[in-house]
mmCIF file with all atom_site columns, C-alpha atoms in Angstrom:
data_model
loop_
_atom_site.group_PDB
_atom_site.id
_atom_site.type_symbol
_atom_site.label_atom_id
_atom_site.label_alt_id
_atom_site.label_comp_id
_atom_site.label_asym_id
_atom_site.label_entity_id
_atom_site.label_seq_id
_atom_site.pdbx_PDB_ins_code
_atom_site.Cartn_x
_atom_site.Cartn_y
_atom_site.Cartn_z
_atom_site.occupancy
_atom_site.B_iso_or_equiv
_atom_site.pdbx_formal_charge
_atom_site.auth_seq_id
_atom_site.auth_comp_id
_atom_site.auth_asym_id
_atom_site.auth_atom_id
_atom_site.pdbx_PDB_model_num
ATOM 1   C CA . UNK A 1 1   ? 0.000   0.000  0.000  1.00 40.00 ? 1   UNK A CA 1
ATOM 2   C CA . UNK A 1 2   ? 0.523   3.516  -0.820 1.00 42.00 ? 2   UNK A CA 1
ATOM 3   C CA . UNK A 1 3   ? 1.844   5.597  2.799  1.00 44.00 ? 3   UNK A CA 1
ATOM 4   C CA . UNK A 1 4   ? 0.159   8.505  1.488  1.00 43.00 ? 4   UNK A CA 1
ATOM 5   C CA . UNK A 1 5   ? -3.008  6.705  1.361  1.00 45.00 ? 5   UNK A CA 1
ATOM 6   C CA . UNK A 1 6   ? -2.996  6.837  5.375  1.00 49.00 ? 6   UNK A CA 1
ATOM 7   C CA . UNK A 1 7   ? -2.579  10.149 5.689  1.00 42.00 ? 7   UNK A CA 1
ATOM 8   C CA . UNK A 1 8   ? -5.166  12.756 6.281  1.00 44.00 ? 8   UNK A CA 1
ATOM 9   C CA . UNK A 1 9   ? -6.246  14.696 3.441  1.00 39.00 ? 9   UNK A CA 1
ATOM 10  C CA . UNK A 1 10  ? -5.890  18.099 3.631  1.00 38.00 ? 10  UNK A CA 1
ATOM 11  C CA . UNK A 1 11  ? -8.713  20.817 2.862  1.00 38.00 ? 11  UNK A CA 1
ATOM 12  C CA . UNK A 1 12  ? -7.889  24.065 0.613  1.00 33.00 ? 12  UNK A CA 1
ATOM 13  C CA . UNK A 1 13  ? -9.383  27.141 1.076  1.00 38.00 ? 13  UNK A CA 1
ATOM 14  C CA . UNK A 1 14  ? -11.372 28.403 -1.869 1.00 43.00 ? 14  UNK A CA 1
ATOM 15  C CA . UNK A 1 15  ? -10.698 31.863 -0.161 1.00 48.00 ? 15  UNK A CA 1
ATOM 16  C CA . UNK A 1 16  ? -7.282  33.611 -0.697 1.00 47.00 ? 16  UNK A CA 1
ATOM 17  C CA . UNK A 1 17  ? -4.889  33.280 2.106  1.00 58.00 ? 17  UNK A CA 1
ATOM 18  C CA . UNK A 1 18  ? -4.828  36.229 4.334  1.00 66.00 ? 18  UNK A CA 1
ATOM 19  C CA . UNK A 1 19  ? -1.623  37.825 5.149  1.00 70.00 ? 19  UNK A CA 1
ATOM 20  C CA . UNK A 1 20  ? -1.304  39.761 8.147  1.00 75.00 ? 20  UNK A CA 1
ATOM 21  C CA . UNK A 1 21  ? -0.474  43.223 8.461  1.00 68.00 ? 21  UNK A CA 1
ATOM 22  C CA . UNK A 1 22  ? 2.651   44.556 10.212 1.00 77.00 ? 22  UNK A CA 1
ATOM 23  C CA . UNK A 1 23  ? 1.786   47.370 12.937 1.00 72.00 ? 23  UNK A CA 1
ATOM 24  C CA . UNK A 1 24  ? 2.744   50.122 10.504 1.00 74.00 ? 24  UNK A CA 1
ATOM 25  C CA . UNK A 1 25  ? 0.358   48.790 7.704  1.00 65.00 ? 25  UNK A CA 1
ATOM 26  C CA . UNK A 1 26  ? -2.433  48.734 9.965  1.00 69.00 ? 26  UNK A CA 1
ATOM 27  C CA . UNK A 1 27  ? -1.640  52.179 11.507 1.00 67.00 ? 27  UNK A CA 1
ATOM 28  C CA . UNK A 1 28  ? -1.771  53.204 8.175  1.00 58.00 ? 28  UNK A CA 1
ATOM 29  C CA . UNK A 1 29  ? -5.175  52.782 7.842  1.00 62.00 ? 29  UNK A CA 1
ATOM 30  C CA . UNK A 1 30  ? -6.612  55.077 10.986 1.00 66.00 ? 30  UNK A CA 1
ATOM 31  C CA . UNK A 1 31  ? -9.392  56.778 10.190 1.00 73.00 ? 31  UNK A CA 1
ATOM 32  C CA . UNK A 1 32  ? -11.929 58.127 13.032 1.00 70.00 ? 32  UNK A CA 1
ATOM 33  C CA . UNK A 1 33  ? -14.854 57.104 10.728 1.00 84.00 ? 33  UNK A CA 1
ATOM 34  C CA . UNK A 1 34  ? -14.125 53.533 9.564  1.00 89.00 ? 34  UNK A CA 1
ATOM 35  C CA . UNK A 1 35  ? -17.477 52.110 10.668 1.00 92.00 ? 35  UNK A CA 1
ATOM 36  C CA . UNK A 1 36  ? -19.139 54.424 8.472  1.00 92.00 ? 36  UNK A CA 1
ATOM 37  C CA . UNK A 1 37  ? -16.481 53.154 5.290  1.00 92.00 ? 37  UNK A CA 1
ATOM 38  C CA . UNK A 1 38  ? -17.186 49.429 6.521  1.00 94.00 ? 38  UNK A CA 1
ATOM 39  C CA . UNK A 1 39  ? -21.117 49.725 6.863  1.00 95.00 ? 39  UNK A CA 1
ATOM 40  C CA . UNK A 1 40  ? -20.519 51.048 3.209  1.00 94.00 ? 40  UNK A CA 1
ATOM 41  C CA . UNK A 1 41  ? -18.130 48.413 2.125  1.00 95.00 ? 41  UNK A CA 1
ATOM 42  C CA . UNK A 1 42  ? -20.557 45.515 3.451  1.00 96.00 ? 42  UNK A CA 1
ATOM 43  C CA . UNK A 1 43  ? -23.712 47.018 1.220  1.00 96.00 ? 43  UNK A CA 1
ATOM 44  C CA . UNK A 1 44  ? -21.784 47.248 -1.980 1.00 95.00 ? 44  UNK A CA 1
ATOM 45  C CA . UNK A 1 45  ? -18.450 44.665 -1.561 1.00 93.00 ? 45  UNK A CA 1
ATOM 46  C CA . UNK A 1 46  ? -15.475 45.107 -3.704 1.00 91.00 ? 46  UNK A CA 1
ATOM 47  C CA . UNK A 1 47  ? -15.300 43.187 -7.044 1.00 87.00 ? 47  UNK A CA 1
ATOM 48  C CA . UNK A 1 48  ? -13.808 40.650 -4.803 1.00 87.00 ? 48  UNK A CA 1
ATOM 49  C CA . UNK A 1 49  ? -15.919 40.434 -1.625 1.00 89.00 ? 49  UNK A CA 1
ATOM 50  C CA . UNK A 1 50  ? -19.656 40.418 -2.562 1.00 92.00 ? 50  UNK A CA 1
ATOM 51  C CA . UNK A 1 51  ? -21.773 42.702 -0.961 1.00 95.00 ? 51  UNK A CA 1
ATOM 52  C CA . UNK A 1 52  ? -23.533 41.274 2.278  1.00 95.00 ? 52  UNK A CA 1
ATOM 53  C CA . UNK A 1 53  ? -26.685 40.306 2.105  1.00 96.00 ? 53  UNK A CA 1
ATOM 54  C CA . UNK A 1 54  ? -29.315 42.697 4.441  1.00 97.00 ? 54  UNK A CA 1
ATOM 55  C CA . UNK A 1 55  ? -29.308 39.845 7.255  1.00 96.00 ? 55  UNK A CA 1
ATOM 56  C CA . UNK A 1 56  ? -25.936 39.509 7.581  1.00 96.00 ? 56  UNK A CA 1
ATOM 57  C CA . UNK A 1 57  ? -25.583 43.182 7.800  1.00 97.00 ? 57  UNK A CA 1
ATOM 58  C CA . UNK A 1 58  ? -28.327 43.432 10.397 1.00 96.00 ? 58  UNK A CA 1
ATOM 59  C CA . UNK A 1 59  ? -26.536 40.533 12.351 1.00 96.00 ? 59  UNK A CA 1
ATOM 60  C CA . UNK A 1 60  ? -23.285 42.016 11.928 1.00 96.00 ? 60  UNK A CA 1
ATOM 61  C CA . UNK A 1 61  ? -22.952 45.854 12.393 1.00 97.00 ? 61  UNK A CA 1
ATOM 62  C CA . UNK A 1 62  ? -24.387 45.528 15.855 1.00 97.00 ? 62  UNK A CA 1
ATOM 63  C CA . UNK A 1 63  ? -21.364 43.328 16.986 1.00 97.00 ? 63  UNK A CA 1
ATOM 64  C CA . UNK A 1 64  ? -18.911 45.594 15.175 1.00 96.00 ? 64  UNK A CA 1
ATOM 65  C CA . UNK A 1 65  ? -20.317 48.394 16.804 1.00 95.00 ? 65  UNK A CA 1
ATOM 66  C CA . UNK A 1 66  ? -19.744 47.047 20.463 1.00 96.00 ? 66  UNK A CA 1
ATOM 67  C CA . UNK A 1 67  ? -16.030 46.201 18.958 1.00 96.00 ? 67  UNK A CA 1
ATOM 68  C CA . UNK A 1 68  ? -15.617 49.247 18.090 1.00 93.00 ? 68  UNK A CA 1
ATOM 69  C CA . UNK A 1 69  ? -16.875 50.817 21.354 1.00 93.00 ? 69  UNK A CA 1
ATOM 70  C CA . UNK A 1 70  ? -15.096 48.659 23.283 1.00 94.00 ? 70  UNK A CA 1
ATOM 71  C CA . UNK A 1 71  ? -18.040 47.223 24.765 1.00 96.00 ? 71  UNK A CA 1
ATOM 72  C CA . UNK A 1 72  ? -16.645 43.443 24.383 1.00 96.00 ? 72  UNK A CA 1
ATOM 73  C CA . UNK A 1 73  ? -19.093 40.528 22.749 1.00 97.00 ? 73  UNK A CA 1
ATOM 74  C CA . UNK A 1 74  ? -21.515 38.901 25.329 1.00 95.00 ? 74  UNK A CA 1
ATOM 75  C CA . UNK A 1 75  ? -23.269 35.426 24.733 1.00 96.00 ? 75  UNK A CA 1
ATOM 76  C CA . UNK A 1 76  ? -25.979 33.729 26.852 1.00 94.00 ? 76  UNK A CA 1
ATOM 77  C CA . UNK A 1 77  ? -23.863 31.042 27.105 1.00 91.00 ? 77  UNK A CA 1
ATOM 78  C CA . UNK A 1 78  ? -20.408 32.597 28.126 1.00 95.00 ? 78  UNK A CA 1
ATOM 79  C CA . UNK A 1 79  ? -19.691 33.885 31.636 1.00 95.00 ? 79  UNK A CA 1
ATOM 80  C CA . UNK A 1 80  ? -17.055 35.856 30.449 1.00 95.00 ? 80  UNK A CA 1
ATOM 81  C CA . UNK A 1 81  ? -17.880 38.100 27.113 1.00 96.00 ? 81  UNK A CA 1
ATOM 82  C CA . UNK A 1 82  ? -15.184 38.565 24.578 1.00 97.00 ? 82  UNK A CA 1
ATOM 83  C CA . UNK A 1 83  ? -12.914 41.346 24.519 1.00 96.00 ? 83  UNK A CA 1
ATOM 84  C CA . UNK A 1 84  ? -14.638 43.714 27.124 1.00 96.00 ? 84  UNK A CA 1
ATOM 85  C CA . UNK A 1 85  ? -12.591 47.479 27.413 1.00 96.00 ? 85  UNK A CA 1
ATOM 86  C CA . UNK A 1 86  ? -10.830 47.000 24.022 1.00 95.00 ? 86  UNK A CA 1
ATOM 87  C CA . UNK A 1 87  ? -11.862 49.582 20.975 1.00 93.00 ? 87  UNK A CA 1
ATOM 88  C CA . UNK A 1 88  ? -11.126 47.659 17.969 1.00 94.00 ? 88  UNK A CA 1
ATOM 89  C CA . UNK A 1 89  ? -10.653 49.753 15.008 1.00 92.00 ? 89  UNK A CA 1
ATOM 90  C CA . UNK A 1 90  ? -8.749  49.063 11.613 1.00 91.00 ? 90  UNK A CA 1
ATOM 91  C CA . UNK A 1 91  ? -5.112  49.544 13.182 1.00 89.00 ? 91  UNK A CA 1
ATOM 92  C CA . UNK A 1 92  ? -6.207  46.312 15.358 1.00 92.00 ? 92  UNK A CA 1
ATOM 93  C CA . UNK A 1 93  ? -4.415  43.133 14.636 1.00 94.00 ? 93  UNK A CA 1
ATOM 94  C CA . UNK A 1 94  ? -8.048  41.295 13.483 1.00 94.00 ? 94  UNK A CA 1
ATOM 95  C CA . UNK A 1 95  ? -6.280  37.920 12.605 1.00 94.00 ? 95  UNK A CA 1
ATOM 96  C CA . UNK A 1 96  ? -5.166  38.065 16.196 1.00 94.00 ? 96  UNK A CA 1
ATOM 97  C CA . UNK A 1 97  ? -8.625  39.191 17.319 1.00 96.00 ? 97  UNK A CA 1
ATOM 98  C CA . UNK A 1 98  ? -10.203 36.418 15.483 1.00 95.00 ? 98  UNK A CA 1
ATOM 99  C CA . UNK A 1 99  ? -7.689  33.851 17.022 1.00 95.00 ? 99  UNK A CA 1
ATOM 100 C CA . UNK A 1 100 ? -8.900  35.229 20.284 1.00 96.00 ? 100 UNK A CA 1
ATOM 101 C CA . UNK A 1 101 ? -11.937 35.070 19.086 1.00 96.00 ? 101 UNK A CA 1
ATOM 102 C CA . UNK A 1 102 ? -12.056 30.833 18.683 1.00 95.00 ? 102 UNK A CA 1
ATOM 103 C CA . UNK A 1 103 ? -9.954  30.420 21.882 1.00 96.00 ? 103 UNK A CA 1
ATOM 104 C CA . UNK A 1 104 ? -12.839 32.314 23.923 1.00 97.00 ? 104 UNK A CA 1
ATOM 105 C CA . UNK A 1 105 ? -15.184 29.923 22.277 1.00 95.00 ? 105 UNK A CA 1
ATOM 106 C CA . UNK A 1 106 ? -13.456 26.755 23.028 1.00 95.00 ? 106 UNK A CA 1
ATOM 107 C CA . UNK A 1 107 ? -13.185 28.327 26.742 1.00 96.00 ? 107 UNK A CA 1
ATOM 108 C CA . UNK A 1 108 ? -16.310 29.244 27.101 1.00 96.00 ? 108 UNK A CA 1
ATOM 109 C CA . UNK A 1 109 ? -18.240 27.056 24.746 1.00 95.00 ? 109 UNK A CA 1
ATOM 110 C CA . UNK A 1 110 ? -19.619 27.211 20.882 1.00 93.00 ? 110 UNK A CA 1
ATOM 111 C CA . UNK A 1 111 ? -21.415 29.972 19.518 1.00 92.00 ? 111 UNK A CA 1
ATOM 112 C CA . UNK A 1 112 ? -24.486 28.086 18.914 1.00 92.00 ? 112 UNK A CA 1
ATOM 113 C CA . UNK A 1 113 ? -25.742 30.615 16.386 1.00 90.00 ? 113 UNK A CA 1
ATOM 114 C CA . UNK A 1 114 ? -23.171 29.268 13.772 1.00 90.00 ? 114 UNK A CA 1
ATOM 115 C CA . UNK A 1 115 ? -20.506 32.275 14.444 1.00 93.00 ? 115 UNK A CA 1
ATOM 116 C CA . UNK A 1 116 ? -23.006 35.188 14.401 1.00 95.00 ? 116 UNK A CA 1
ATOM 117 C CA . UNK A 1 117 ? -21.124 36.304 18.071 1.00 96.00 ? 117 UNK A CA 1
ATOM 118 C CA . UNK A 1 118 ? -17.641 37.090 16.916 1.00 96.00 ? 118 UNK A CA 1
ATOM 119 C CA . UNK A 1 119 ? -16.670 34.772 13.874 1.00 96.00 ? 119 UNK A CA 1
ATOM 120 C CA . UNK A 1 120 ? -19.049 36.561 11.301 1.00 96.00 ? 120 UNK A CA 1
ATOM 121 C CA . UNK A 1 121 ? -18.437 39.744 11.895 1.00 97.00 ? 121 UNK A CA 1
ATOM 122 C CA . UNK A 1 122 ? -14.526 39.315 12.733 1.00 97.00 ? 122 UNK A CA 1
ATOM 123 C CA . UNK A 1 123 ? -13.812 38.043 9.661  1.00 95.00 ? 123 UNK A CA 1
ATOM 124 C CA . UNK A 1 124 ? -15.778 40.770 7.676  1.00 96.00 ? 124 UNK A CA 1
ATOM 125 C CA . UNK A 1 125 ? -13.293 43.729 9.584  1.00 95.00 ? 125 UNK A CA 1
ATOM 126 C CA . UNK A 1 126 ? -10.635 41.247 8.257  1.00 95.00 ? 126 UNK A CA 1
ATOM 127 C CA . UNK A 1 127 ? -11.803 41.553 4.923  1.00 93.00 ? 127 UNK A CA 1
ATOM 128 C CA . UNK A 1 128 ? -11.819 44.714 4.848  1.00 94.00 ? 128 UNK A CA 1
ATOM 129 C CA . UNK A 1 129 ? -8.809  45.797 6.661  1.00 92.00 ? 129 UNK A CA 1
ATOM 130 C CA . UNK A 1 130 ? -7.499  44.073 3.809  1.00 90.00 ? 130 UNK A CA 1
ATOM 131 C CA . UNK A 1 131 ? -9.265  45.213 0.762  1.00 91.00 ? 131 UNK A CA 1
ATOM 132 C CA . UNK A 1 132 ? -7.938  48.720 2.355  1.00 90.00 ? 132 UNK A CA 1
ATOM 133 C CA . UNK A 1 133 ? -4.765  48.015 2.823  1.00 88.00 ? 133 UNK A CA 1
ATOM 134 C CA . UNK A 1 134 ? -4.693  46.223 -0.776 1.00 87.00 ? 134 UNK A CA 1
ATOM 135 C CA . UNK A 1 135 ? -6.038  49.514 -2.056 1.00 86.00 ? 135 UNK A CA 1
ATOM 136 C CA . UNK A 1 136 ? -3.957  52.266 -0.478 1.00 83.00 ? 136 UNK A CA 1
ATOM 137 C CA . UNK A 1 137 ? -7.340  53.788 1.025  1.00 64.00 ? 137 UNK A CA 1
ATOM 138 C CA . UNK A 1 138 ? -7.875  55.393 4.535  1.00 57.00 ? 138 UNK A CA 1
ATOM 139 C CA . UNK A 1 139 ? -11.061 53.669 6.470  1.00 51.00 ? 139 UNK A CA 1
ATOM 140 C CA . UNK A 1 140 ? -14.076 55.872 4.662  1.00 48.00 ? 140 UNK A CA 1
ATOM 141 C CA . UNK A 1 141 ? -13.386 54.983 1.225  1.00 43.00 ? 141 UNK A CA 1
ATOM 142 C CA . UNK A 1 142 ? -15.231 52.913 -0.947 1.00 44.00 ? 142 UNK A CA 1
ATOM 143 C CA . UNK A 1 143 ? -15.119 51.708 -4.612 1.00 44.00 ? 143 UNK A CA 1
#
């Protein structure tokens, strides 16, 4: 028998690799009214992120909002919500806040509304820290 025939297969992405962003890259992208830019971004996408649908914007802006206000992510479920006190904005390491993100869940158990808490709407400020970064644009900006 073949070895490789024992070993476990490995899943590809269809999704581009992200790369993260050193301090300066992200600090490049400060802007006092990102939400605004992101709420903006969501609606109409990119060319390469489509644009959200109107539930997933509903089910995300409210989380990003309390990110953004440093109000931390609560769950019925969790005794301890995520991230209380920190302001997350777009010169926040989101690939580290996402990390954080599934440890607090495998603490403090599954988001049993399939990542609606903090995976969902993580991953969208990851997309677009990127497609800003990727486009030389400060937080407001939109194609």
């Amino acid at each position: 028998t073949d070895e490789d025939d024992d070993a476990p297969r490995r899943r590809y992405s269809r999704r581009a690799t992200l790369q993260v962003l050193t301090d300066e890259q992200r600090a490049s992208l400060a802007d006092a009214k990102w939400l605004e830019g992101f709420e903006r971004w969501l609606r109409a996408g990119d060319g390469t992120t489509a644009p959200a649908s109107d539930s997933n914007i509903k089910r995300c802006m409210p989380q990003v909002r309390k990110l953004a206000a440093g109000a931390g992510l609560a769950y019925c479920g969790w005794s301890t919500p995520f991230l209380p006190g920190v302001k997350v904005d777009m010169t926040s390491d989101l690939i580290e806040i996402w990390h954080q993100g599934k440890d607090h869940e495998a603490r403090y158990g599954r988001d049993l509304g399939n990542g609606w808490v903090v995976n969902h709407p993580v991953k969208k400020l990851v997309l677009y820290q990127k497609y800003l970064h990727d486009k030389g644009q400060t937080a407001p900006v939109v194609a």
